[in-house]
PDB file of C-alpha atoms in Angstrom:
ATOM      1  CA  MET A   1      66.061 149.956 107.192  1.00  0.00           C
ATOM      2  CA  ALA A   2      62.295 150.124 106.858  1.00  0.00           C
ATOM      3  CA  LEU A   3      60.971 147.576 104.404  1.00  0.00           C
ATOM      4  CA  PRO A   4      57.822 148.260 102.381  1.00  0.00           C
ATOM      5  CA  SER A   5      54.534 146.503 102.990  1.00  0.00           C
ATOM      6  CA  PHE A   6      53.832 143.622 100.638  1.00  0.00           C
ATOM      7  CA  ALA A   7      50.658 145.321  99.343  1.00  0.00           C
ATOM      8  CA  THR A   8      49.141 148.783  98.975  1.00  0.00           C
ATOM      9  CA  ALA A   9      45.940 150.359 100.265  1.00  0.00           C
ATOM     10  CA  ALA A  10      44.595 150.174  96.694  1.00  0.00           C
ATOM     11  CA  ASP A  11      45.300 146.408  96.656  1.00  0.00           C
ATOM     12  CA  LEU A  12      43.464 146.060  99.970  1.00  0.00           C
ATOM     13  CA  ALA A  13      40.472 148.068  98.719  1.00  0.00           C
ATOM     14  CA  ALA A  14      40.307 145.824  95.639  1.00  0.00           C
ATOM     15  CA  VAL A  15      40.366 142.661  97.765  1.00  0.00           C
ATOM     16  CA  MET A  16      37.759 144.015 100.181  1.00  0.00           C
ATOM     17  CA  GLN A  17      35.699 145.402  97.281  1.00  0.00           C
ATOM     18  CA  ALA A  18      35.104 148.585  99.261  1.00  0.00           C
ATOM     19  CA  PRO A  19      36.881 151.851  99.939  1.00  0.00           C
ATOM     20  CA  VAL A  20      39.318 151.729 102.863  1.00  0.00           C
ATOM     21  CA  ASP A  21      40.719 154.413 105.119  1.00  0.00           C
ATOM     22  CA  ALA A  22      44.277 154.977 103.862  1.00  0.00           C
ATOM     23  CA  ASP A  23      45.813 155.363 107.338  1.00  0.00           C
ATOM     24  CA  ALA A  24      44.080 152.281 108.748  1.00  0.00           C
ATOM     25  CA  ALA A  25      45.012 150.289 105.645  1.00  0.00           C
ATOM     26  CA  ALA A  26      48.665 151.354 105.939  1.00  0.00           C
ATOM     27  CA  VAL A  27      48.788 150.196 109.568  1.00  0.00           C
ATOM     28  CA  ALA A  28      47.030 146.888 108.803  1.00  0.00           C
ATOM     29  CA  LEU A  29      49.335 146.173 105.838  1.00  0.00           C
ATOM     30  CA  ALA A  30      52.505 147.123 107.734  1.00  0.00           C
ATOM     31  CA  SER A  31      51.447 144.920 110.660  1.00  0.00           C
ATOM     32  CA  ALA A  32      50.614 141.980 108.407  1.00  0.00           C
ATOM     33  CA  SER A  33      53.941 142.380 106.579  1.00  0.00           C
ATOM     34  CA  ALA A  34      55.810 142.427 109.892  1.00  0.00           C
ATOM     35  CA  VAL A  35      54.043 139.245 111.063  1.00  0.00           C
ATOM     36  CA  ILE A  36      55.008 137.501 107.818  1.00  0.00           C
ATOM     37  CA  ARG A  37      58.660 138.628 108.013  1.00  0.00           C
ATOM     38  CA  LYS A  38      58.943 137.593 111.659  1.00  0.00           C
ATOM     39  CA  TRP A  39      57.581 134.112 110.978  1.00  0.00           C
ATOM     40  CA  ALA A  40      59.718 133.667 107.845  1.00  0.00           C
ATOM     41  CA  ARG A  41      62.825 135.152 109.484  1.00  0.00           C
ATOM     42  CA  GLN A  42      63.403 136.836 106.115  1.00  0.00           C
ATOM     43  CA  ASP A  43      63.039 140.294 104.569  1.00  0.00           C
ATOM     44  CA  ILE A  44      61.453 138.694 101.449  1.00  0.00           C
ATOM     45  CA  SER A  45      61.314 142.081  99.620  1.00  0.00           C
ATOM     46  CA  LEU A  46      64.134 142.972  97.235  1.00  0.00           C
ATOM     47  CA  VAL A  47      67.072 144.608  99.043  1.00  0.00           C
ATOM     48  CA  VAL A  48      69.923 145.862  96.849  1.00  0.00           C
ATOM     49  CA  ASP A  49      73.523 145.974  98.124  1.00  0.00           C
ATOM     50  CA  ASP A  50      72.790 144.825 101.660  1.00  0.00           C
ATOM     51  CA  VAL A  51      75.984 144.596 103.725  1.00  0.00           C
ATOM     52  CA  VAL A  52      76.304 141.841 106.289  1.00  0.00           C
ATOM     53  CA  ARG A  53      79.219 140.709 108.438  1.00  0.00           C
ATOM     54  CA  LEU A  54      79.338 136.964 108.970  1.00  0.00           C
ATOM     55  CA  ARG A  55      81.492 134.905 111.288  1.00  0.00           C
ATOM     56  CA  VAL A  56      83.080 131.866 109.663  1.00  0.00           C
ATOM     57  CA  ILE A  57      81.474 128.854 111.352  1.00  0.00           C
ATOM     58  CA  ASP A  58      81.432 126.233 108.595  1.00  0.00           C
ATOM     59  CA  CYS A  59      84.752 125.904 106.776  1.00  0.00           C
ATOM     60  CA  GLU A  60      83.037 124.611 103.632  1.00  0.00           C
ATOM     61  CA  ALA A  61      80.299 127.189 103.017  1.00  0.00           C
ATOM     62  CA  LEU A  62      79.405 130.685 104.128  1.00  0.00           C
ATOM     63  CA  VAL A  63      75.592 130.819 104.314  1.00  0.00           C
ATOM     64  CA  LEU A  64      74.054 134.193 103.478  1.00  0.00           C
ATOM     65  CA  PRO A  65      71.218 134.998 105.893  1.00  0.00           C
ATOM     66  CA  GLN A  66      68.615 136.395 103.458  1.00  0.00           C
ATOM     67  CA  ARG A  67      67.245 134.594 100.433  1.00  0.00           C
ATOM     68  CA  PRO A  68      66.736 134.241  97.610  1.00  0.00           C
ATOM     69  CA  VAL A  69      70.186 135.578  96.818  1.00  0.00           C
ATOM     70  CA  VAL A  70      70.111 137.519  93.549  1.00  0.00           C
ATOM     71  CA  SER A  71      73.793 138.474  93.342  1.00  0.00           C
ATOM     72  CA  VAL A  72      76.941 139.089  95.389  1.00  0.00           C
ATOM     73  CA  SER A  73      78.988 142.171  94.531  1.00  0.00           C
ATOM     74  CA  ASP A  74      81.721 142.196  97.180  1.00  0.00           C
ATOM     75  CA  VAL A  75      83.325 139.791  99.653  1.00  0.00           C
ATOM     76  CA  ARG A  76      86.093 140.977 101.957  1.00  0.00           C
ATOM     77  CA  VAL A  77      87.910 140.317 105.181  1.00  0.00           C
ATOM     78  CA  GLY A  78      89.106 143.618 106.593  1.00  0.00           C
ATOM     79  CA  SER A  79      90.602 145.434 103.602  1.00  0.00           C
ATOM     80  CA  LEU A  80      91.348 142.237 101.663  1.00  0.00           C
ATOM     81  CA  VAL A  81      88.890 141.744  98.782  1.00  0.00           C
ATOM     82  CA  LEU A  82      88.256 138.074  98.036  1.00  0.00           C
ATOM     83  CA  SER A  83      87.428 136.966  94.505  1.00  0.00           C
ATOM     84  CA  ASP A  84      88.026 133.206  94.788  1.00  0.00           C
ATOM     85  CA  TRP A  85      84.447 132.329  95.776  1.00  0.00           C
ATOM     86  CA  VAL A  86      81.493 130.839  93.934  1.00  0.00           C
ATOM     87  CA  LEU A  87      77.834 131.564  94.672  1.00  0.00           C
ATOM     88  CA  SER A  88      75.685 128.426  94.963  1.00  0.00           C
ATOM     89  CA  GLY A  89      72.097 129.248  95.955  1.00  0.00           C
ATOM     90  CA  ASP A  90      72.422 131.091  99.263  1.00  0.00           C
ATOM     91  CA  ARG A  91      75.963 129.849  99.957  1.00  0.00           C
ATOM     92  CA  LEU A  92      79.399 131.204  99.131  1.00  0.00           C
ATOM     93  CA  LEU A  93      81.928 128.443  98.461  1.00  0.00           C
ATOM     94  CA  ARG A  94      85.732 128.658  98.182  1.00  0.00           C
ATOM     95  CA  ALA A  95      87.998 125.953  96.760  1.00  0.00           C
ATOM     96  CA  GLY A  96      90.173 125.953  99.892  1.00  0.00           C
ATOM     97  CA  GLY A  97      87.237 126.524 102.235  1.00  0.00           C
ATOM     98  CA  TRP A  98      86.670 129.496 104.517  1.00  0.00           C
ATOM     99  CA  HIS A  99      89.132 128.492 107.230  1.00  0.00           C
ATOM    100  CA  ARG A 100      91.998 130.655 105.905  1.00  0.00           C
ATOM    101  CA  LEU A 101      92.790 133.606 103.695  1.00  0.00           C
ATOM    102  CA  PRO A 102      94.943 133.456 100.583  1.00  0.00           C
ATOM    103  CA  GLY A 103      98.626 133.482 101.613  1.00  0.00           C
ATOM    104  CA  THR A 104      97.904 132.979 105.346  1.00  0.00           C
ATOM    105  CA  THR A 105      97.170 130.128 107.686  1.00  0.00           C
ATOM    106  CA  SER A 106      94.183 131.642 109.494  1.00  0.00           C
ATOM    107  CA  TYR A 107      91.747 134.539 109.721  1.00  0.00           C
ATOM    108  CA  PRO A 108      92.838 137.670 111.515  1.00  0.00           C
ATOM    109  CA  GLY A 109      90.860 138.709 114.554  1.00  0.00           C
ATOM    110  CA  ALA A 110      87.358 137.306 114.893  1.00  0.00           C
ATOM    111  CA  GLY A 111      87.112 135.644 111.454  1.00  0.00           C
ATOM    112  CA  LEU A 112      84.491 138.020 110.085  1.00  0.00           C
ATOM    113  CA  VAL A 113      83.648 138.175 106.401  1.00  0.00           C
ATOM    114  CA  GLN A 114      81.824 141.220 105.031  1.00  0.00           C
ATOM    115  CA  VAL A 115      79.510 140.448 102.117  1.00  0.00           C
ATOM    116  CA  THR A 116      77.614 142.948  99.975  1.00  0.00           C
ATOM    117  CA  TYR A 117      74.744 141.250  98.192  1.00  0.00           C
ATOM    118  CA  THR A 118      71.284 141.678  96.698  1.00  0.00           C
ATOM    119  CA  HIS A 119      68.501 139.418  97.949  1.00  0.00           C
ATOM    120  CA  GLY A 120      64.731 138.982  97.958  1.00  0.00           C
ATOM    121  CA  GLU A 121      62.015 139.305  95.348  1.00  0.00           C
ATOM    122  CA  GLU A 122      60.780 142.398  93.567  1.00  0.00           C
ATOM    123  CA  ASP A 123      57.201 141.125  93.566  1.00  0.00           C
ATOM    124  CA  PRO A 124      56.667 138.423  96.240  1.00  0.00           C
ATOM    125  CA  ALA A 125      53.182 137.331  95.135  1.00  0.00           C
ATOM    126  CA  VAL A 126      52.628 134.721  97.864  1.00  0.00           C
ATOM    127  CA  ALA A 127      53.679 137.124 100.618  1.00  0.00           C
ATOM    128  CA  ARG A 128      51.367 139.770  99.125  1.00  0.00           C
ATOM    129  CA  ALA A 129      48.425 137.331  99.081  1.00  0.00           C
ATOM    130  CA  VAL A 130      48.916 136.381 102.742  1.00  0.00           C
ATOM    131  CA  CYS A 131      49.441 140.033 103.696  1.00  0.00           C
ATOM    132  CA  LEU A 132      46.174 141.028 102.028  1.00  0.00           C
ATOM    133  CA  ASP A 133      44.333 138.165 103.725  1.00  0.00           C
ATOM    134  CA  LEU A 134      45.619 139.187 107.178  1.00  0.00           C
ATOM    135  CA  ALA A 135      45.023 142.903 106.576  1.00  0.00           C
ATOM    136  CA  SER A 136      41.513 142.408 105.190  1.00  0.00           C
ATOM    137  CA  SER A 137      40.632 140.295 108.251  1.00  0.00           C
ATOM    138  CA  THR A 138      41.912 143.067 110.495  1.00  0.00           C
ATOM    139  CA  MET A 139      40.019 145.746 108.577  1.00  0.00           C
ATOM    140  CA  ALA A 140      36.780 143.701 108.504  1.00  0.00           C
ATOM    141  CA  ASN A 141      36.833 143.033 112.252  1.00  0.00           C
ATOM    142  CA  PRO A 142      39.102 145.597 113.972  1.00  0.00           C
ATOM    143  CA  SER A 143      37.399 145.102 117.356  1.00  0.00           C
ATOM    144  CA  MET A 144      37.958 141.323 117.243  1.00  0.00           C
ATOM    145  CA  LEU A 145      34.301 140.592 117.816  1.00  0.00           C
ATOM    146  CA  ARG A 146      32.838 137.108 117.718  1.00  0.00           C
ATOM    147  CA  GLN A 147      29.379 138.425 116.951  1.00  0.00           C
ATOM    148  CA  GLU A 148      27.563 141.733 116.746  1.00  0.00           C
ATOM    149  CA  ALA A 149      23.842 142.483 116.604  1.00  0.00           C
ATOM    150  CA  ILE A 150      21.727 145.586 116.179  1.00  0.00           C
ATOM    151  CA  ASP A 151      17.935 145.161 116.369  1.00  0.00           C
ATOM    152  CA  ASP A 152      17.075 142.388 113.909  1.00  0.00           C
ATOM    153  CA  TYR A 153      20.513 142.488 112.167  1.00  0.00           C
ATOM    154  CA  SER A 154      23.174 140.044 113.331  1.00  0.00           C
ATOM    155  CA  ARG A 155      26.668 139.299 112.035  1.00  0.00           C
ATOM    156  CA  THR A 156      28.849 136.406 113.240  1.00  0.00           C
ATOM    157  CA  PHE A 157      32.528 136.169 112.405  1.00  0.00           C
ATOM    158  CA  ALA A 158      34.002 132.787 111.494  1.00  0.00           C
ATOM    159  CA  SER A 159      36.644 132.838 114.220  1.00  0.00           C
ATOM    160  CA  GLU A 160      37.517 134.833 117.333  1.00  0.00           C
ATOM    161  CA  SER A 161      41.031 135.266 115.956  1.00  0.00           C
ATOM    162  CA  LEU A 162      39.927 137.481 113.073  1.00  0.00           C
ATOM    163  CA  GLY A 163      41.549 140.852 113.294  1.00  0.00           C
ATOM    164  CA  VAL A 164      44.550 139.857 115.409  1.00  0.00           C
ATOM    165  CA  GLY A 165      46.974 139.285 112.527  1.00  0.00           C
ATOM    166  CA  SER A 166      47.774 135.660 113.320  1.00  0.00           C
ATOM    167  CA  LEU A 167      49.075 133.352 110.631  1.00  0.00           C
ATOM    168  CA  SER A 168      46.911 130.296 110.072  1.00  0.00           C
ATOM    169  CA  GLU A 169      48.365 126.898 109.229  1.00  0.00           C
ATOM    170  CA  THR A 170      47.361 127.531 105.607  1.00  0.00           C
ATOM    171  CA  HIS A 171      49.272 130.832 105.629  1.00  0.00           C
ATOM    172  CA  LYS A 172      52.322 129.069 107.057  1.00  0.00           C
ATOM    173  CA  GLU A 173      52.151 126.396 104.354  1.00  0.00           C
ATOM    174  CA  LEU A 174      51.995 129.097 101.680  1.00  0.00           C
ATOM    175  CA  LEU A 175      54.965 130.953 103.191  1.00  0.00           C
ATOM    176  CA  ALA A 176      57.074 127.848 103.942  1.00  0.00           C
ATOM    177  CA  ASP A 177      59.445 128.392 100.996  1.00  0.00           C
ATOM    178  CA  TYR A 178      60.428 131.776 102.440  1.00  0.00           C
ATOM    179  CA  ARG A 179      61.179 130.524 105.954  1.00  0.00           C
ATOM    180  CA  ARG A 180      64.811 130.349 107.000  1.00  0.00           C
ATOM    181  CA  ARG A 181      65.435 127.252 109.086  1.00  0.00           C
ATOM    182  CA  VAL A 182      69.166 127.471 109.854  1.00  0.00           C
ATOM    183  CA  GLY A 183      71.963 129.734 108.750  1.00  0.00           C
ATOM    184  CA  THR A 184      75.111 131.644 109.404  1.00  0.00           C
ATOM    185  CA  LEU A 185      75.127 134.050 112.323  1.00  0.00           C
ATOM    186  CA  GLY A 186      74.844 137.613 111.054  1.00  0.00           C
ATOM    187  CA  LEU A 187      76.425 140.528 112.874  1.00  0.00           C
ATOM    188  CA  ARG A 188      75.581 144.159 112.115  1.00  0.00           C
TER     189      ARG A 188
END
């Protein structure tokens, strides 16, 4: 599933206060969005009715891999639909734990639970701000120059890393709430 960029070419043009090439902007924004998602280990954008199969590892809680969790619409093991769970943040809890199914002593097969849920944010403002910062750096210095000069005109860039799409420590601090640290193993 291809996720959208966190910002548009029009957003980038507004930030740069100049017209931008639509194709170049699309590539810069998609790249910046991918860098953010990879670091955060999260989709971040709103995804409706995502289906994930999770192996029961912790008997107390089943941790959903993407957050924030908006809602859960279906939980099942094989053809058995479970309704005795409670959503708490990004965790599904059951009164008897996840170690067995109702009326049985254990899970059949590999102990996989299929969950259909909605997660992410419709308008992730922080992710958009970082995306625009990375993309505008890339667009301003696509050749990754340290300095350029023509006759008596000279321009020096603040850092050699401009244009490479790297997250700074400030970016990482801004995105820290999105980052997944540990979680349940997801199988697709």
